[in-house]
Amino acid sequence: MFTHAGAAAVAAILLMAPSLAPTPEPTSTTTEAETSGKRSIRNVESAPPRPIRVLQMNLCNSGLARHCWDKKPGAPQNRAGATMQVAAAEIARIKPTAVTINEICSGDLEGFKQKIGFKGDSFFTVLEGAPGSRTPKKCGQPGKPSKGGDYGSAILTKEPLREPYSEFRLEKAFDTQRNDREVRVMGCRKMPWATVCTAQLHAVPSQESDEDYLRSVQVTADQCFQLSREARRFAGDGPLIIAGDLNLRWNKPHEQNALNLCGKGLIRKGDGNRQHVISGKTFGEPQTEPWPDTSEPDTVWTDHPLFYVDLT
C-alpha cells in the first residue's frame, strides 16, 4: 500500500489505462534517449570532456540473484572478486567522476577505492525483517552466507566525504516494501559539486501478464517517488544526480508513467532497460556498453550493461 498522498496518486495513474501503448520520446523535461543496449562509444578517450561523468553499474555480486550469479565465470568463491577486478578496469577506462553501484557486497569495497584511485565511498545496506527488528541482509545463498559481508549499494567519489558525515550522507529504507525478506534502501552523498543518490528499487516482473505485475509496479513507483522526493530535499538548492537500477522500463506504459512522475521537473535518461539517471543538469548523450567478454563460453559478469552519462 502507498503511504502518502503522492504515492496514492501514482497508484491511481498507474491503474488508469492498462491498454495504453508506450509513448514515443516525450517533449517535456522528462526525456529518454535509449540506446537499446548497443555500444555507442567504446573509445571513451575520444569523447569530449565533461565536468561530471557518472557511471552506473549493477554487479550482480550478492549471490542472491541466481539468474545472473550462476552465469558468472569461475568457481563461486572467486566470482565476486573477479567481477570487481573487471569493474576496476572499466572504471579506469571510462574515468568517471562518481560511480553508483547496485548489488554489491560490503566486502567488495575493501581496498577498492584505493585500487581505482578514489578517496570516498559510501555503502548503503539492504535490510531484512519486520520494522523495529530489521538486520543487515547478508550476501550469499539463503542459509549459506558468503564471506562478502552485507548486501547493498554504494557510491564512490574521487573526493572523501566532508564532515560531519551525518550532514553530508543520507541512508534510508523506503516506506513501502513488498516483503520483509529484502528491505530496499536509498543512499546519497553530498559532494561540493552535486548530491549523488542511488538505489536499487523493487524488481518488477518482466511479463506484464503476470498477475503480480501491477502490484509490483505500484511498489516500485512508490519507492521511486520517495527516492526523488528525499533526494531533492537532501540536495536542497544544490545540483542533484540520481543514478541506479530503478527496475522500471520506459517501453512499458505503466512503468513509463511511474518514471515520468518520479522524474517530474528533472531530466531522465535510461540504458534501454532498467537503469536510469535523473538530474536537473544538462545531459550529454548517454553511453550504454556491454561488459567485456569473459574467458569462458556462455558466461557473463552481470546481466546489466555499463551505463554512463556526462552532465554539465
PDB file of C-alpha atoms in Angstrom:
ATOM      1  CA  MET A   1       0.000   0.000   0.000  1.00  0.00           C
ATOM      2  CA  PHE A   2       1.046   3.574  -0.577  1.00  0.00           C
ATOM      3  CA  THR A   3       1.933   5.516   2.497  1.00  0.00           C
ATOM      4  CA  HIS A   4       1.392   9.094   1.412  1.00  0.00           C
ATOM      5  CA  ALA A   5      -0.926  11.117  -0.813  1.00  0.00           C
ATOM      6  CA  GLY A   6       1.592  11.485  -3.612  1.00  0.00           C
ATOM      7  CA  ALA A   7       2.091   7.761  -3.817  1.00  0.00           C
ATOM      8  CA  ALA A   8      -1.656   7.199  -3.874  1.00  0.00           C
ATOM      9  CA  ALA A   9      -1.789   9.487  -6.878  1.00  0.00           C
ATOM     10  CA  VAL A  10       0.942   7.417  -8.508  1.00  0.00           C
ATOM     11  CA  ALA A  11      -1.070   4.248  -7.995  1.00  0.00           C
ATOM     12  CA  ALA A  12      -4.199   5.833  -9.421  1.00  0.00           C
ATOM     13  CA  ILE A  13      -2.407   6.938 -12.561  1.00  0.00           C
ATOM     14  CA  LEU A  14      -0.710   3.574 -12.997  1.00  0.00           C
ATOM     15  CA  LEU A  15      -4.022   1.760 -12.955  1.00  0.00           C
ATOM     16  CA  MET A  16      -5.975   4.157 -15.151  1.00  0.00           C
ATOM     17  CA  ALA A  17      -5.089   2.913 -18.628  1.00  0.00           C
ATOM     18  CA  PRO A  18      -3.813  -0.656 -18.797  1.00  0.00           C
ATOM     19  CA  SER A  19      -4.229  -0.784 -22.584  1.00  0.00           C
ATOM     20  CA  LEU A  20      -2.067   2.250 -23.341  1.00  0.00           C
ATOM     21  CA  ALA A  21       0.902   1.756 -25.622  1.00  0.00           C
ATOM     22  CA  PRO A  22       4.213   3.312 -24.591  1.00  0.00           C
ATOM     23  CA  THR A  23       4.533   6.882 -25.790  1.00  0.00           C
ATOM     24  CA  PRO A  24       7.392   7.965 -28.052  1.00  0.00           C
ATOM     25  CA  GLU A  25      10.171  10.305 -26.973  1.00  0.00           C
ATOM     26  CA  PRO A  26       8.445  12.875 -24.719  1.00  0.00           C
ATOM     27  CA  THR A  27       8.826  16.580 -25.311  1.00  0.00           C
ATOM     28  CA  SER A  28       8.605  17.579 -21.642  1.00  0.00           C
ATOM     29  CA  THR A  29      11.504  17.976 -19.216  1.00  0.00           C
ATOM     30  CA  THR A  30      11.433  14.235 -18.549  1.00  0.00           C
ATOM     31  CA  THR A  31      13.189  12.796 -21.581  1.00  0.00           C
ATOM     32  CA  GLU A  32      14.572   9.483 -22.739  1.00  0.00           C
ATOM     33  CA  ALA A  33      17.420   8.702 -25.086  1.00  0.00           C
ATOM     34  CA  GLU A  34      17.736   4.954 -25.192  1.00  0.00           C
ATOM     35  CA  THR A  35      20.488   3.081 -26.978  1.00  0.00           C
ATOM     36  CA  SER A  36      18.823  -0.356 -26.767  1.00  0.00           C
ATOM     37  CA  GLY A  37      21.830  -1.895 -25.110  1.00  0.00           C
ATOM     38  CA  LYS A  38      24.059  -1.286 -28.153  1.00  0.00           C
ATOM     39  CA  ARG A  39      27.582   0.033 -27.825  1.00  0.00           C
ATOM     40  CA  SER A  40      27.640   3.687 -28.905  1.00  0.00           C
ATOM     41  CA  ILE A  41      31.149   4.842 -27.980  1.00  0.00           C
ATOM     42  CA  ARG A  42      33.818   2.351 -26.992  1.00  0.00           C
ATOM     43  CA  ASN A  43      36.815   4.684 -27.195  1.00  0.00           C
ATOM     44  CA  VAL A  44      35.983   6.934 -24.273  1.00  0.00           C
ATOM     45  CA  GLU A  45      39.179   8.933 -24.759  1.00  0.00           C
ATOM     46  CA  SER A  46      37.723  10.417 -27.955  1.00  0.00           C
ATOM     47  CA  ALA A  47      34.616  11.753 -26.217  1.00  0.00           C
ATOM     48  CA  PRO A  48      34.609  15.477 -25.425  1.00  0.00           C
ATOM     49  CA  PRO A  49      35.493  16.269 -21.803  1.00  0.00           C
ATOM     50  CA  ARG A  50      32.645  16.887 -19.366  1.00  0.00           C
ATOM     51  CA  PRO A  51      32.723  18.325 -15.839  1.00  0.00           C
ATOM     52  CA  ILE A  52      30.830  15.401 -14.290  1.00  0.00           C
ATOM     53  CA  ARG A  53      30.729  11.828 -15.587  1.00  0.00           C
ATOM     54  CA  VAL A  54      28.557   9.367 -13.642  1.00  0.00           C
ATOM     55  CA  LEU A  55      28.947   5.626 -14.196  1.00  0.00           C
ATOM     56  CA  GLN A  56      26.150   3.287 -13.100  1.00  0.00           C
ATOM     57  CA  MET A  57      26.889  -0.406 -12.503  1.00  0.00           C
ATOM     58  CA  ASN A  58      24.849  -3.355 -11.289  1.00  0.00           C
ATOM     59  CA  LEU A  59      27.401  -6.052 -10.405  1.00  0.00           C
ATOM     60  CA  CYS A  60      25.097  -8.977  -9.533  1.00  0.00           C
ATOM     61  CA  ASN A  61      27.583  -9.780  -6.788  1.00  0.00           C
ATOM     62  CA  SER A  62      25.248 -10.644  -3.933  1.00  0.00           C
ATOM     63  CA  GLY A  63      24.823 -14.314  -4.840  1.00  0.00           C
ATOM     64  CA  LEU A  64      21.088 -13.844  -4.273  1.00  0.00           C
ATOM     65  CA  ALA A  65      20.097 -13.300  -7.918  1.00  0.00           C
ATOM     66  CA  ARG A  66      20.755 -16.801  -9.227  1.00  0.00           C
ATOM     67  CA  HIS A  67      19.754 -15.907 -12.805  1.00  0.00           C
ATOM     68  CA  CYS A  68      22.972 -13.901 -13.191  1.00  0.00           C
ATOM     69  CA  TRP A  69      25.193 -15.132 -10.334  1.00  0.00           C
ATOM     70  CA  ASP A  70      25.174 -18.693 -11.684  1.00  0.00           C
ATOM     71  CA  LYS A  71      26.294 -17.399 -15.100  1.00  0.00           C
ATOM     72  CA  LYS A  72      29.452 -15.736 -13.800  1.00  0.00           C
ATOM     73  CA  PRO A  73      32.712 -17.431 -14.787  1.00  0.00           C
ATOM     74  CA  GLY A  74      34.868 -19.337 -12.338  1.00  0.00           C
ATOM     75  CA  ALA A  75      34.278 -21.047  -9.025  1.00  0.00           C
ATOM     76  CA  PRO A  76      31.618 -19.455  -6.765  1.00  0.00           C
ATOM     77  CA  GLN A  77      34.194 -18.359  -4.193  1.00  0.00           C
ATOM     78  CA  ASN A  78      36.113 -16.409  -6.877  1.00  0.00           C
ATOM     79  CA  ARG A  79      33.239 -14.812  -8.812  1.00  0.00           C
ATOM     80  CA  ALA A  80      32.771 -11.631  -6.791  1.00  0.00           C
ATOM     81  CA  GLY A  81      36.473 -10.826  -6.675  1.00  0.00           C
ATOM     82  CA  ALA A  82      36.905 -11.429 -10.398  1.00  0.00           C
ATOM     83  CA  THR A  83      33.936  -9.169 -11.131  1.00  0.00           C
ATOM     84  CA  MET A  84      35.497  -6.401  -9.020  1.00  0.00           C
ATOM     85  CA  GLN A  85      38.742  -6.678 -10.992  1.00  0.00           C
ATOM     86  CA  VAL A  86      36.860  -6.187 -14.251  1.00  0.00           C
ATOM     87  CA  ALA A  87      34.856  -3.317 -12.715  1.00  0.00           C
ATOM     88  CA  ALA A  88      38.095  -1.606 -11.661  1.00  0.00           C
ATOM     89  CA  ALA A  89      39.469  -1.877 -15.195  1.00  0.00           C
ATOM     90  CA  GLU A  90      36.282  -0.411 -16.679  1.00  0.00           C
ATOM     91  CA  ILE A  91      36.315   2.474 -14.189  1.00  0.00           C
ATOM     92  CA  ALA A  92      39.927   3.203 -15.133  1.00  0.00           C
ATOM     93  CA  ARG A  93      38.953   3.220 -18.807  1.00  0.00           C
ATOM     94  CA  ILE A  94      35.771   5.294 -18.523  1.00  0.00           C
ATOM     95  CA  LYS A  95      37.242   7.745 -15.982  1.00  0.00           C
ATOM     96  CA  PRO A  96      34.042   8.757 -14.127  1.00  0.00           C
ATOM     97  CA  THR A  97      33.738  11.488 -11.520  1.00  0.00           C
ATOM     98  CA  ALA A  98      31.407   9.281  -9.480  1.00  0.00           C
ATOM     99  CA  VAL A  99      30.319   5.641  -9.607  1.00  0.00           C
ATOM    100  CA  THR A 100      26.966   4.317  -8.387  1.00  0.00           C
ATOM    101  CA  ILE A 101      26.864   0.555  -7.809  1.00  0.00           C
ATOM    102  CA  ASN A 102      23.978  -1.801  -7.063  1.00  0.00           C
ATOM    103  CA  GLU A 103      24.079  -5.459  -5.957  1.00  0.00           C
ATOM    104  CA  ILE A 104      27.466  -5.170  -4.302  1.00  0.00           C
ATOM    105  CA  CYS A 105      28.724  -6.666  -1.038  1.00  0.00           C
ATOM    106  CA  SER A 106      30.408  -4.645   1.686  1.00  0.00           C
ATOM    107  CA  GLY A 107      33.450  -6.916   1.431  1.00  0.00           C
ATOM    108  CA  ASP A 108      33.821  -5.996  -2.254  1.00  0.00           C
ATOM    109  CA  LEU A 109      34.624  -2.422  -1.266  1.00  0.00           C
ATOM    110  CA  GLU A 110      37.584  -3.300   0.934  1.00  0.00           C
ATOM    111  CA  GLY A 111      40.549  -1.622  -0.725  1.00  0.00           C
ATOM    112  CA  PHE A 112      38.528  -0.966  -3.890  1.00  0.00           C
ATOM    113  CA  LYS A 113      38.573   2.832  -3.793  1.00  0.00           C
ATOM    114  CA  GLN A 114      42.344   2.784  -3.404  1.00  0.00           C
ATOM    115  CA  LYS A 115      42.616   0.449  -6.392  1.00  0.00           C
ATOM    116  CA  ILE A 116      40.666   2.839  -8.634  1.00  0.00           C
ATOM    117  CA  GLY A 117      42.272   5.994  -7.223  1.00  0.00           C
ATOM    118  CA  PHE A 118      39.171   7.311  -5.447  1.00  0.00           C
ATOM    119  CA  LYS A 119      39.138   8.696  -1.918  1.00  0.00           C
ATOM    120  CA  GLY A 120      35.497   8.348  -0.924  1.00  0.00           C
ATOM    121  CA  ASP A 121      32.928   5.556  -0.702  1.00  0.00           C
ATOM    122  CA  SER A 122      29.574   5.087   0.999  1.00  0.00           C
ATOM    123  CA  PHE A 123      27.838   1.730   1.401  1.00  0.00           C
ATOM    124  CA  PHE A 124      24.070   1.505   1.889  1.00  0.00           C
ATOM    125  CA  THR A 125      22.881  -1.744   3.450  1.00  0.00           C
ATOM    126  CA  VAL A 126      19.801  -3.645   2.301  1.00  0.00           C
ATOM    127  CA  LEU A 127      17.886  -4.932   5.334  1.00  0.00           C
ATOM    128  CA  GLU A 128      15.596  -7.806   6.223  1.00  0.00           C
ATOM    129  CA  GLY A 129      12.992  -8.347   8.917  1.00  0.00           C
ATOM    130  CA  ALA A 130       9.943  -6.518  10.195  1.00  0.00           C
ATOM    131  CA  PRO A 131      10.113  -2.826  11.186  1.00  0.00           C
ATOM    132  CA  GLY A 132      11.739  -2.467  14.572  1.00  0.00           C
ATOM    133  CA  SER A 133      13.735  -5.680  14.245  1.00  0.00           C
ATOM    134  CA  ARG A 134      15.496  -5.257  10.924  1.00  0.00           C
ATOM    135  CA  THR A 135      19.050  -6.506  10.437  1.00  0.00           C
ATOM    136  CA  PRO A 136      21.543  -6.210   7.555  1.00  0.00           C
ATOM    137  CA  LYS A 137      20.913  -8.684   4.749  1.00  0.00           C
ATOM    138  CA  LYS A 138      23.944 -10.830   4.061  1.00  0.00           C
ATOM    139  CA  CYS A 139      25.399 -11.757   0.709  1.00  0.00           C
ATOM    140  CA  GLY A 140      25.202 -15.408  -0.280  1.00  0.00           C
ATOM    141  CA  GLN A 141      22.535 -18.047  -0.715  1.00  0.00           C
ATOM    142  CA  PRO A 142      19.847 -18.425   1.990  1.00  0.00           C
ATOM    143  CA  GLY A 143      21.366 -20.415   4.821  1.00  0.00           C
ATOM    144  CA  LYS A 144      24.779 -20.174   3.161  1.00  0.00           C
ATOM    145  CA  PRO A 145      26.047 -16.620   3.675  1.00  0.00           C
ATOM    146  CA  SER A 146      29.227 -15.805   1.806  1.00  0.00           C
ATOM    147  CA  LYS A 147      32.264 -14.059   3.190  1.00  0.00           C
ATOM    148  CA  GLY A 148      31.313 -10.947   1.215  1.00  0.00           C
ATOM    149  CA  GLY A 149      29.554  -9.302   4.139  1.00  0.00           C
ATOM    150  CA  ASP A 150      26.407  -7.194   3.856  1.00  0.00           C
ATOM    151  CA  TYR A 151      24.382  -6.757   0.657  1.00  0.00           C
ATOM    152  CA  GLY A 152      23.577  -3.312  -0.712  1.00  0.00           C
ATOM    153  CA  SER A 153      24.510  -0.378  -2.947  1.00  0.00           C
ATOM    154  CA  ALA A 154      27.403   2.057  -2.974  1.00  0.00           C
ATOM    155  CA  ILE A 155      28.519   5.459  -4.221  1.00  0.00           C
ATOM    156  CA  LEU A 156      32.190   6.160  -4.896  1.00  0.00           C
ATOM    157  CA  THR A 157      33.647   9.619  -5.490  1.00  0.00           C
ATOM    158  CA  LYS A 158      37.119  10.969  -6.161  1.00  0.00           C
ATOM    159  CA  GLU A 159      36.908  13.163  -3.074  1.00  0.00           C
ATOM    160  CA  PRO A 160      36.330  11.994   0.510  1.00  0.00           C
ATOM    161  CA  LEU A 161      33.070  12.828   2.222  1.00  0.00           C
ATOM    162  CA  ARG A 162      33.103  16.017   4.251  1.00  0.00           C
ATOM    163  CA  GLU A 163      32.424  16.003   7.981  1.00  0.00           C
ATOM    164  CA  PRO A 164      30.230  15.767   9.918  1.00  0.00           C
ATOM    165  CA  TYR A 165      29.163  12.693   7.947  1.00  0.00           C
ATOM    166  CA  SER A 166      25.581  12.954   9.174  1.00  0.00           C
ATOM    167  CA  GLU A 167      25.270  16.250   7.316  1.00  0.00           C
ATOM    168  CA  PHE A 168      26.636  15.015   4.007  1.00  0.00           C
ATOM    169  CA  ARG A 169      25.415  11.393   3.926  1.00  0.00           C
ATOM    170  CA  LEU A 170      21.846  10.051   3.806  1.00  0.00           C
ATOM    171  CA  GLU A 171      20.672   6.447   4.144  1.00  0.00           C
ATOM    172  CA  LYS A 172      17.034   5.466   4.462  1.00  0.00           C
ATOM    173  CA  ALA A 173      14.809   2.432   3.987  1.00  0.00           C
ATOM    174  CA  PHE A 174      11.804   3.020   1.755  1.00  0.00           C
ATOM    175  CA  ASP A 175       8.457   3.353   3.465  1.00  0.00           C
ATOM    176  CA  THR A 176       6.803   0.959   1.022  1.00  0.00           C
ATOM    177  CA  GLN A 177       8.232  -2.561   0.793  1.00  0.00           C
ATOM    178  CA  ARG A 178       6.894  -5.665  -0.912  1.00  0.00           C
ATOM    179  CA  ASN A 179       8.063  -8.010   1.819  1.00  0.00           C
ATOM    180  CA  ASP A 180      10.397  -8.242   4.815  1.00  0.00           C
ATOM    181  CA  ARG A 181      12.876 -10.571   3.109  1.00  0.00           C
ATOM    182  CA  GLU A 182      14.617  -7.764   1.217  1.00  0.00           C
ATOM    183  CA  VAL A 183      14.035  -4.242   2.526  1.00  0.00           C
ATOM    184  CA  ARG A 184      15.228  -1.829  -0.179  1.00  0.00           C
ATOM    185  CA  VAL A 185      17.084   1.346   0.776  1.00  0.00           C
ATOM    186  CA  MET A 186      18.308   4.590  -0.808  1.00  0.00           C
ATOM    187  CA  GLY A 187      21.525   6.472  -0.160  1.00  0.00           C
ATOM    188  CA  CYS A 188      23.105   9.834  -1.007  1.00  0.00           C
ATOM    189  CA  ARG A 189      26.484  11.570  -0.806  1.00  0.00           C
ATOM    190  CA  LYS A 190      26.508  15.372  -0.836  1.00  0.00           C
ATOM    191  CA  MET A 191      29.635  16.496  -2.658  1.00  0.00           C
ATOM    192  CA  PRO A 192      30.749  20.105  -3.327  1.00  0.00           C
ATOM    193  CA  TRP A 193      29.768  19.771  -6.996  1.00  0.00           C
ATOM    194  CA  ALA A 194      26.457  17.846  -6.602  1.00  0.00           C
ATOM    195  CA  THR A 195      24.478  15.481  -4.408  1.00  0.00           C
ATOM    196  CA  VAL A 196      24.659  11.940  -5.802  1.00  0.00           C
ATOM    197  CA  CYS A 197      21.992   9.383  -4.838  1.00  0.00           C
ATOM    198  CA  THR A 198      21.383   5.747  -5.723  1.00  0.00           C
ATOM    199  CA  ALA A 199      19.032   2.848  -5.037  1.00  0.00           C
ATOM    200  CA  GLN A 200      18.007  -0.477  -6.446  1.00  0.00           C
ATOM    201  CA  LEU A 201      14.237  -0.446  -6.390  1.00  0.00           C
ATOM    202  CA  HIS A 202      11.850  -3.387  -6.026  1.00  0.00           C
ATOM    203  CA  ALA A 203      12.044  -5.735  -9.005  1.00  0.00           C
ATOM    204  CA  VAL A 204       9.084  -5.680 -11.399  1.00  0.00           C
ATOM    205  CA  PRO A 205       8.245  -8.942 -13.252  1.00  0.00           C
ATOM    206  CA  SER A 206       9.286  -8.967 -16.888  1.00  0.00           C
ATOM    207  CA  GLN A 207       5.891 -10.251 -18.045  1.00  0.00           C
ATOM    208  CA  GLU A 208       3.058  -7.716 -17.967  1.00  0.00           C
ATOM    209  CA  SER A 209       0.562 -10.579 -17.923  1.00  0.00           C
ATOM    210  CA  ASP A 210       1.852 -11.682 -14.539  1.00  0.00           C
ATOM    211  CA  GLU A 211      -0.984 -11.254 -12.013  1.00  0.00           C
ATOM    212  CA  ASP A 212       1.566  -9.725  -9.684  1.00  0.00           C
ATOM    213  CA  TYR A 213       2.703  -7.143 -12.228  1.00  0.00           C
ATOM    214  CA  LEU A 214       0.565  -4.102 -11.344  1.00  0.00           C
ATOM    215  CA  ARG A 215       1.077  -4.597  -7.623  1.00  0.00           C
ATOM    216  CA  SER A 216       4.841  -4.728  -8.157  1.00  0.00           C
ATOM    217  CA  VAL A 217       4.804  -1.620 -10.355  1.00  0.00           C
ATOM    218  CA  GLN A 218       2.933   0.270  -7.638  1.00  0.00           C
ATOM    219  CA  VAL A 219       5.515  -0.678  -5.011  1.00  0.00           C
ATOM    220  CA  THR A 220       8.398   0.314  -7.285  1.00  0.00           C
ATOM    221  CA  ALA A 221       6.666   3.552  -8.285  1.00  0.00           C
ATOM    222  CA  ASP A 222       6.179   4.444  -4.637  1.00  0.00           C
ATOM    223  CA  GLN A 223       9.859   3.789  -3.919  1.00  0.00           C
ATOM    224  CA  CYS A 224      10.914   5.842  -6.949  1.00  0.00           C
ATOM    225  CA  PHE A 225       8.676   8.712  -5.887  1.00  0.00           C
ATOM    226  CA  GLN A 226      10.178   8.655  -2.380  1.00  0.00           C
ATOM    227  CA  LEU A 227      13.721   8.415  -3.779  1.00  0.00           C
ATOM    228  CA  SER A 228      13.128  11.544  -5.851  1.00  0.00           C
ATOM    229  CA  ARG A 229      11.446  13.418  -3.005  1.00  0.00           C
ATOM    230  CA  GLU A 230      14.047  12.568  -0.341  1.00  0.00           C
ATOM    231  CA  ALA A 231      16.954  13.199  -2.719  1.00  0.00           C
ATOM    232  CA  ARG A 232      15.642  16.639  -3.701  1.00  0.00           C
ATOM    233  CA  ARG A 233      15.111  17.536  -0.064  1.00  0.00           C
ATOM    234  CA  PHE A 234      18.623  16.405   0.886  1.00  0.00           C
ATOM    235  CA  ALA A 235      20.233  18.249  -2.051  1.00  0.00           C
ATOM    236  CA  GLY A 236      18.449  21.480  -1.175  1.00  0.00           C
ATOM    237  CA  ASP A 237      19.275  24.212  -3.665  1.00  0.00           C
ATOM    238  CA  GLY A 238      22.341  22.371  -4.974  1.00  0.00           C
ATOM    239  CA  PRO A 239      22.644  20.174  -8.068  1.00  0.00           C
ATOM    240  CA  LEU A 240      21.221  16.639  -7.816  1.00  0.00           C
ATOM    241  CA  ILE A 241      22.115  13.427  -9.658  1.00  0.00           C
ATOM    242  CA  ILE A 242      20.145  10.205  -9.101  1.00  0.00           C
ATOM    243  CA  ALA A 243      21.540   7.072 -10.738  1.00  0.00           C
ATOM    244  CA  GLY A 244      20.616   3.461 -10.184  1.00  0.00           C
ATOM    245  CA  ASP A 245      18.797   0.295 -11.158  1.00  0.00           C
ATOM    246  CA  LEU A 246      15.281   1.685 -10.787  1.00  0.00           C
ATOM    247  CA  ASN A 247      13.702  -1.524 -12.151  1.00  0.00           C
ATOM    248  CA  LEU A 248      11.313   0.451 -14.369  1.00  0.00           C
ATOM    249  CA  ARG A 249      11.329   0.214 -18.176  1.00  0.00           C
ATOM    250  CA  TRP A 250      10.500   3.092 -20.485  1.00  0.00           C
ATOM    251  CA  ASN A 251       8.848   0.894 -23.133  1.00  0.00           C
ATOM    252  CA  LYS A 252       6.168  -0.406 -20.723  1.00  0.00           C
ATOM    253  CA  PRO A 253       3.227   2.009 -20.278  1.00  0.00           C
ATOM    254  CA  HIS A 254       2.625   1.605 -16.541  1.00  0.00           C
ATOM    255  CA  GLU A 255       6.335   1.762 -15.806  1.00  0.00           C
ATOM    256  CA  GLN A 256       6.719   4.751 -18.111  1.00  0.00           C
ATOM    257  CA  ASN A 257       4.040   6.590 -16.140  1.00  0.00           C
ATOM    258  CA  ALA A 258       5.945   5.869 -12.938  1.00  0.00           C
ATOM    259  CA  LEU A 259       9.197   7.148 -14.429  1.00  0.00           C
ATOM    260  CA  ASN A 260       7.509  10.336 -15.625  1.00  0.00           C
ATOM    261  CA  LEU A 261       6.203  11.034 -12.143  1.00  0.00           C
ATOM    262  CA  CYS A 262       9.476  10.078 -10.477  1.00  0.00           C
ATOM    263  CA  GLY A 263      11.491  12.422 -12.674  1.00  0.00           C
ATOM    264  CA  LYS A 264       8.922  15.204 -12.994  1.00  0.00           C
ATOM    265  CA  GLY A 265      10.641  18.562 -13.362  1.00  0.00           C
ATOM    266  CA  LEU A 266      14.023  16.920 -13.984  1.00  0.00           C
ATOM    267  CA  ILE A 267      15.711  15.237 -16.944  1.00  0.00           C
ATOM    268  CA  ARG A 268      15.869  11.441 -17.101  1.00  0.00           C
ATOM    269  CA  LYS A 269      17.729   9.132 -19.426  1.00  0.00           C
ATOM    270  CA  GLY A 270      17.981   5.370 -19.391  1.00  0.00           C
ATOM    271  CA  ASP A 271      20.038   2.458 -20.662  1.00  0.00           C
ATOM    272  CA  GLY A 272      17.222   0.942 -22.719  1.00  0.00           C
ATOM    273  CA  ASN A 273      16.137  -1.216 -19.814  1.00  0.00           C
ATOM    274  CA  ARG A 274      16.041  -0.669 -16.035  1.00  0.00           C
ATOM    275  CA  GLN A 275      18.972   1.645 -15.213  1.00  0.00           C
ATOM    276  CA  HIS A 276      18.390   5.403 -15.228  1.00  0.00           C
ATOM    277  CA  VAL A 277      19.969   8.750 -14.410  1.00  0.00           C
ATOM    278  CA  ILE A 278      17.760  11.614 -13.239  1.00  0.00           C
ATOM    279  CA  SER A 279      19.095  15.140 -12.794  1.00  0.00           C
ATOM    280  CA  GLY A 280      18.416  18.831 -13.232  1.00  0.00           C
ATOM    281  CA  LYS A 281      21.732  19.163 -15.024  1.00  0.00           C
ATOM    282  CA  THR A 282      22.162  19.161 -18.804  1.00  0.00           C
ATOM    283  CA  PHE A 283      22.965  15.729 -20.222  1.00  0.00           C
ATOM    284  CA  GLY A 284      25.279  14.670 -22.940  1.00  0.00           C
ATOM    285  CA  GLU A 285      24.244  11.590 -24.912  1.00  0.00           C
ATOM    286  CA  PRO A 286      24.208   8.600 -22.519  1.00  0.00           C
ATOM    287  CA  GLN A 287      26.505   5.703 -23.283  1.00  0.00           C
ATOM    288  CA  THR A 288      25.457   2.071 -22.861  1.00  0.00           C
ATOM    289  CA  GLU A 289      28.127  -0.589 -23.317  1.00  0.00           C
ATOM    290  CA  PRO A 290      28.364  -4.322 -22.743  1.00  0.00           C
ATOM    291  CA  TRP A 291      30.802  -5.593 -20.165  1.00  0.00           C
ATOM    292  CA  PRO A 292      33.993  -7.151 -21.542  1.00  0.00           C
ATOM    293  CA  ASP A 293      33.753 -10.765 -22.631  1.00  0.00           C
ATOM    294  CA  THR A 294      34.596 -13.464 -20.112  1.00  0.00           C
ATOM    295  CA  SER A 295      37.151 -16.196 -20.687  1.00  0.00           C
ATOM    296  CA  GLU A 296      34.529 -18.939 -20.524  1.00  0.00           C
ATOM    297  CA  PRO A 297      31.691 -19.638 -23.004  1.00  0.00           C
ATOM    298  CA  ASP A 298      28.091 -18.942 -22.004  1.00  0.00           C
ATOM    299  CA  THR A 299      29.093 -16.806 -19.021  1.00  0.00           C
ATOM    300  CA  VAL A 300      28.612 -13.121 -18.195  1.00  0.00           C
ATOM    301  CA  TRP A 301      29.883 -10.790 -15.486  1.00  0.00           C
ATOM    302  CA  THR A 302      26.414  -9.345 -14.875  1.00  0.00           C
ATOM    303  CA  ASP A 303      23.019  -9.034 -16.567  1.00  0.00           C
ATOM    304  CA  HIS A 304      23.138  -5.194 -16.697  1.00  0.00           C
ATOM    305  CA  PRO A 305      25.217  -3.117 -19.134  1.00  0.00           C
ATOM    306  CA  LEU A 306      27.655  -0.386 -18.202  1.00  0.00           C
ATOM    307  CA  PHE A 307      25.733   2.894 -18.299  1.00  0.00           C
ATOM    308  CA  TYR A 308      27.292   6.332 -18.017  1.00  0.00           C
ATOM    309  CA  VAL A 309      26.449   9.909 -18.824  1.00  0.00           C
ATOM    310  CA  ASP A 310      28.176  13.282 -18.873  1.00  0.00           C
ATOM    311  CA  LEU A 311      26.481  16.196 -17.125  1.00  0.00           C
ATOM    312  CA  THR A 312      27.279  19.889 -17.428  1.00  0.00           C
TER     313      THR A 312
END
